[in-house]
Coordinates of C-alpha atoms in Angstrom, one line a residue:
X17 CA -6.6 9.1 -19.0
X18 CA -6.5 7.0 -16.2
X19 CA -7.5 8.1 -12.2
X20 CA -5.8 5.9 -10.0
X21 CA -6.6 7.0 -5.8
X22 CA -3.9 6.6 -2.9
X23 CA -5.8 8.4 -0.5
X24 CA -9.6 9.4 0.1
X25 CA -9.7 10.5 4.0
X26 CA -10.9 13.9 5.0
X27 CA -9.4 15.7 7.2
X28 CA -7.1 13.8 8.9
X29 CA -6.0 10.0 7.8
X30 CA -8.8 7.6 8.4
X31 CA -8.7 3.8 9.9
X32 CA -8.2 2.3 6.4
X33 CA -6.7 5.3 3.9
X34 CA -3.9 8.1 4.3
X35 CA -5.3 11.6 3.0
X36 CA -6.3 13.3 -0.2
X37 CA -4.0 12.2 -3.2
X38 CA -5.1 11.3 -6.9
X39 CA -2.3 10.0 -9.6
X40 CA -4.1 10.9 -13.1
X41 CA -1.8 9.4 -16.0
X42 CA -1.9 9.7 -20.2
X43 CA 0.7 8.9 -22.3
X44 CA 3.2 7.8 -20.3
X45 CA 2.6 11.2 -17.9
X46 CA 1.8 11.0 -14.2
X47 CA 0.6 14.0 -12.6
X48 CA -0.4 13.9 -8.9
X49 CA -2.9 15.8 -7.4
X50 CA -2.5 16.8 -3.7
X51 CA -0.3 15.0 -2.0
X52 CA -1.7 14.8 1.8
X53 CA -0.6 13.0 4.8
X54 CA 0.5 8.9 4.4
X55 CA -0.3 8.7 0.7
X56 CA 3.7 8.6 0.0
X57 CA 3.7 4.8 1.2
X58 CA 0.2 4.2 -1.5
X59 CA 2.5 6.3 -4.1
X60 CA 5.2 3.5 -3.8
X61 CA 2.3 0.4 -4.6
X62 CA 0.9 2.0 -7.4
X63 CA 3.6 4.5 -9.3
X64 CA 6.8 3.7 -7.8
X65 CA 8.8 6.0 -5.4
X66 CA 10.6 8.5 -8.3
X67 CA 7.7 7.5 -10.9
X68 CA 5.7 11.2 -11.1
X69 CA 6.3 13.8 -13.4
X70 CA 4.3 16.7 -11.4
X71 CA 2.9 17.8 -8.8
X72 CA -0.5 20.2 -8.1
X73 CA -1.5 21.1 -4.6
X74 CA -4.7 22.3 -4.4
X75 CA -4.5 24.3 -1.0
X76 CA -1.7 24.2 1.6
X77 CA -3.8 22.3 4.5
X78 CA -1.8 19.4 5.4
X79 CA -4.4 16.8 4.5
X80 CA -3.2 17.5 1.1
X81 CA 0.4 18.3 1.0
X82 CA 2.2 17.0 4.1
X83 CA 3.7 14.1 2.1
X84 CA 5.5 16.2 0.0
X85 CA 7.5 17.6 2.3
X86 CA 8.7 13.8 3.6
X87 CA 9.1 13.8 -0.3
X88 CA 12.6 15.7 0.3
X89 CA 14.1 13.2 1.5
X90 CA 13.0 10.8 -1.5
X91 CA 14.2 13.3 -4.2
X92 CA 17.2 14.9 -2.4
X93 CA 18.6 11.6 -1.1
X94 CA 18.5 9.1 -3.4
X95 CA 21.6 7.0 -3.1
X96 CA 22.7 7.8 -6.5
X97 CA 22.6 11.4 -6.6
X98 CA 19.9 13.9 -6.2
X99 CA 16.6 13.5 -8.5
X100 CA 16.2 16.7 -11.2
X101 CA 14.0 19.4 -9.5
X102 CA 10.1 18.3 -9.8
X103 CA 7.5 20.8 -10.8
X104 CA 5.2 21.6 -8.4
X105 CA 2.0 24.0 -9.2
X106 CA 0.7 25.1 -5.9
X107 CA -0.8 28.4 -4.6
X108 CA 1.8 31.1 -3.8
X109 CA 3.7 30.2 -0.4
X110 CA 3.9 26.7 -1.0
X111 CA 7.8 26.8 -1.2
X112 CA 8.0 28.3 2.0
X113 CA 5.7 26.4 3.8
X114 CA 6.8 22.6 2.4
X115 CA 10.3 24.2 4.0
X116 CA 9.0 25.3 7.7
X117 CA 7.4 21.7 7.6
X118 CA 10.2 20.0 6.4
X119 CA 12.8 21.4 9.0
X120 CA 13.1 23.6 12.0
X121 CA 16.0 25.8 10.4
X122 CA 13.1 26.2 7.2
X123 CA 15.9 25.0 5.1
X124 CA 15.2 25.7 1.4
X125 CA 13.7 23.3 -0.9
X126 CA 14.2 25.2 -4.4
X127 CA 16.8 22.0 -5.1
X128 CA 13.8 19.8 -4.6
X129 CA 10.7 21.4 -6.7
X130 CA 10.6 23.8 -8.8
X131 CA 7.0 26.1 -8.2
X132 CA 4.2 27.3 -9.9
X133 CA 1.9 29.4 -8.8
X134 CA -1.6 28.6 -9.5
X135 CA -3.8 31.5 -10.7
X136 CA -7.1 31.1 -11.8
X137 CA -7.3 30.1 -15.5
X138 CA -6.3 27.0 -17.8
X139 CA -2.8 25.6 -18.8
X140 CA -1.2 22.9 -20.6
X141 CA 1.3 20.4 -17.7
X142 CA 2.3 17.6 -19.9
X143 CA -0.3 16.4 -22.0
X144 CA -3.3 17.9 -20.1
X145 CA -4.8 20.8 -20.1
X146 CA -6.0 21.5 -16.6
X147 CA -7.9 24.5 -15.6
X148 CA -7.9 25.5 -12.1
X149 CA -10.5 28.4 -10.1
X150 CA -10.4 29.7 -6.8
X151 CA -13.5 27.6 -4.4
X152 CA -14.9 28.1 -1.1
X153 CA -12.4 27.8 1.8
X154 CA -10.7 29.3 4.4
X155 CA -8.2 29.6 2.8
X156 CA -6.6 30.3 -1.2
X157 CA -7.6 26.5 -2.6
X158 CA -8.2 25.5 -6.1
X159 CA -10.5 22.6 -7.6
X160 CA -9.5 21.2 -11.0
X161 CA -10.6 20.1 -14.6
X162 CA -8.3 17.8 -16.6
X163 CA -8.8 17.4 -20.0
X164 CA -7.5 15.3 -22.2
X165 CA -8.6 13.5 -25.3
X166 CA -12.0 14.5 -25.0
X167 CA -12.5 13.5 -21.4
X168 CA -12.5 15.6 -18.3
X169 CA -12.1 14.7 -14.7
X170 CA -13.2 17.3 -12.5
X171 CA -11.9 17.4 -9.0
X172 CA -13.4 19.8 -6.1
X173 CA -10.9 19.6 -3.6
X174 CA -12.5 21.1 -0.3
X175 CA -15.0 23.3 -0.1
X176 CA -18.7 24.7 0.4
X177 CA -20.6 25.1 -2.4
X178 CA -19.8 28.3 -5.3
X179 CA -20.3 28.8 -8.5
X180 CA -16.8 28.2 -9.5
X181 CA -17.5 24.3 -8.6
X182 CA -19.9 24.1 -11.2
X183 CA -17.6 25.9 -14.0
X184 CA -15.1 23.3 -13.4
X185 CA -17.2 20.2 -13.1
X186 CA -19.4 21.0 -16.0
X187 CA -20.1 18.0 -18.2
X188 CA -17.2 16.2 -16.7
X189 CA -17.3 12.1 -17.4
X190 CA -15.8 11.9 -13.6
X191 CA -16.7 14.4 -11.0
X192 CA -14.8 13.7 -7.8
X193 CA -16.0 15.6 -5.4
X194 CA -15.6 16.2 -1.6
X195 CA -18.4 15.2 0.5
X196 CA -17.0 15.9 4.3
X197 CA -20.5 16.5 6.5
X198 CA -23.6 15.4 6.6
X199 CA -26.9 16.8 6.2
X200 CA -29.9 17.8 8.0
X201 CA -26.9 19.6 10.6
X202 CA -25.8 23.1 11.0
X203 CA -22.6 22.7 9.6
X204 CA -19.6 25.5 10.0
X205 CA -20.0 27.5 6.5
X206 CA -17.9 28.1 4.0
X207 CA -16.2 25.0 4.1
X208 CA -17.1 21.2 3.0
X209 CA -19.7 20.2 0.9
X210 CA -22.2 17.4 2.3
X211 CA -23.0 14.4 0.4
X212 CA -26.4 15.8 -0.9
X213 CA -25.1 19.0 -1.7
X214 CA -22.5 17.4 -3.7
X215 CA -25.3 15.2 -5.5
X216 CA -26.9 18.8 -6.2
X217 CA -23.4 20.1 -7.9
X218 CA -22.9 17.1 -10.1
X219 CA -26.6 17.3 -11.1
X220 CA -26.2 21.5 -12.2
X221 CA -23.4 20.2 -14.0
X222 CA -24.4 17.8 -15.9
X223 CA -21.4 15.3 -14.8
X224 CA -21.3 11.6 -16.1
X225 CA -20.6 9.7 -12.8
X226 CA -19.9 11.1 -9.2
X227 CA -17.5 9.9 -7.0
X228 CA -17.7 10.6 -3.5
X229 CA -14.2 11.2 -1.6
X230 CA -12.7 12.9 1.3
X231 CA -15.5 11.2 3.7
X232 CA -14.7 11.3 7.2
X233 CA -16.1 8.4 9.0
X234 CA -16.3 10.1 12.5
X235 CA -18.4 12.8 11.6
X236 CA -20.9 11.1 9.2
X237 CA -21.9 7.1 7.6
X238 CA -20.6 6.5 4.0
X239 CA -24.0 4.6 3.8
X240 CA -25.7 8.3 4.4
X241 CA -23.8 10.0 2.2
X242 CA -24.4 8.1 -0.5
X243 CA -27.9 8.5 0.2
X244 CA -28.0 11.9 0.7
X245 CA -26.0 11.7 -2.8
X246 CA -28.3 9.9 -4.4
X247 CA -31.4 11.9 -3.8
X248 CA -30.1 15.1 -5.5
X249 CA -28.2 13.3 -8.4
X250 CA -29.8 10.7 -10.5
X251 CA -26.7 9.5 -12.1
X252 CA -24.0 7.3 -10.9
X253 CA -22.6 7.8 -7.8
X254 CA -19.2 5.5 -5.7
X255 CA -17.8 6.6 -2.5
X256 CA -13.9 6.1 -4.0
X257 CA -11.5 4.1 -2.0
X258 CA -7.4 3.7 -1.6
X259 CA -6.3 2.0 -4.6
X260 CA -9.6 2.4 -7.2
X261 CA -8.7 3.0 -10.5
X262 CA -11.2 4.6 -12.9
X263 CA -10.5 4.9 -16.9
X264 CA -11.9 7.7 -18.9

């Protein structure tokens, strides 16, 4: 299983990498996770512009799914002939809103993707088995385990910490984990994790290696994330950038 990242910014797109969006390949299979704004142009570099097989959204803020709703065009316009429907697993309402964003008239994209919707609980999408469970956000979002082989990546998407972090990430070799404020601050609640309490996550869970993602580089230093990181987890830890490839 291979993790291969095309974007890493939190939030918004940063000075040197489009939003969330994490290719994860085996056997010929490339799944993509999230799919947020500007990651379509890394898509291109590293899979090719038709080259996935699936797509999972974790939540429907548009730092992780914008891109595939410029993805239409890609799919529906290809100058031979339209591309087969894609699947897309995504919480409920993700038809309607990749539609409202994609045009004014919220033209239907059923042609397009075919959808999913996720529910907490695990699942086989080409050779993985992913399990998926609700986290702490404002709104319905879903971090990931991927399992395959006898190796798990775990992925937290956004949000505060909850116990349903931990379930997903336990004992994971890779633990990719948000990591959006920074600590010692009264953060809003309910919403990002800081780089500490992400250390603190990967150390209840027992995780192989932490990597740091979905910094944001106007709120906080990567240097005092990692730090923060560090002092809770004694492991491993890497602050992921666009274009890092990890094996498993």
């Amino acid at each position: 299983m291979r993790l291969t990242v095309l974007g890493c910014a939190g939030s918004f797109p940063g000075p040197e990498s489009a939003c969330s969006a994490y290719l994860v390949e085996a056997d010929g299979f490339r799944l993509l996770i999230d799919f947020g704004s500007g990651s379509l142009s890394a898509l291109q570099r590293y899979a090719g512009i038709d080259g996935i097989d699936a797509i999972m959204l974790t939540h429907l803020h548009c730092d992780h799914m914008l891109d595939a709703c410029t993805y239409v065009v890609v799919r529906r316009y290809t100058p031979g002939g339209p591309l087969p429907p894609l699947p897309v697993y995504a919480p409920m309402g993700a038809a309607e809103r990749i539609a409202a964003a994609y045009s004014a008239e919220a033209e239907p994209v059923d042609d397009v993707y075919t959808f999913y919707g996720l529910q907490p609980g695990t699942f086989p999408i080409g050779p993985f088995a992913v399990t998926v469970d609700r986290v702490n956000h404002p709104i319905e979002t879903y971090g990931v385990r991927v399992e395959h082989g006898g190796r798990v990546l775990a992925y937290s998407s956004d949000t505060a910490p909850c116990d349903a972090l931990l379930r997903l990430a336990q004992g994971a070799d890779l633990f990719l984990c948000e990591a959006s404020y920074p600590d010692g601050v009264d953060n809003p609640p309910d919403l990002h994790l800081t780089g500490g309490e992400a250390g603190e996550a990967a150390t209840k869970a027992d995780v192989g290696r932490l990597l740091l993602t979905h910094l944001v580089p106007a709120w906080c230093s990567e240097a005092s994330t990692v730090e923060a990181a560090s002092a809770t987890f004694a492991g491993p830890v890497d602050v992921v950038r666009p274009g890092s490839r990890y094996d498993l």
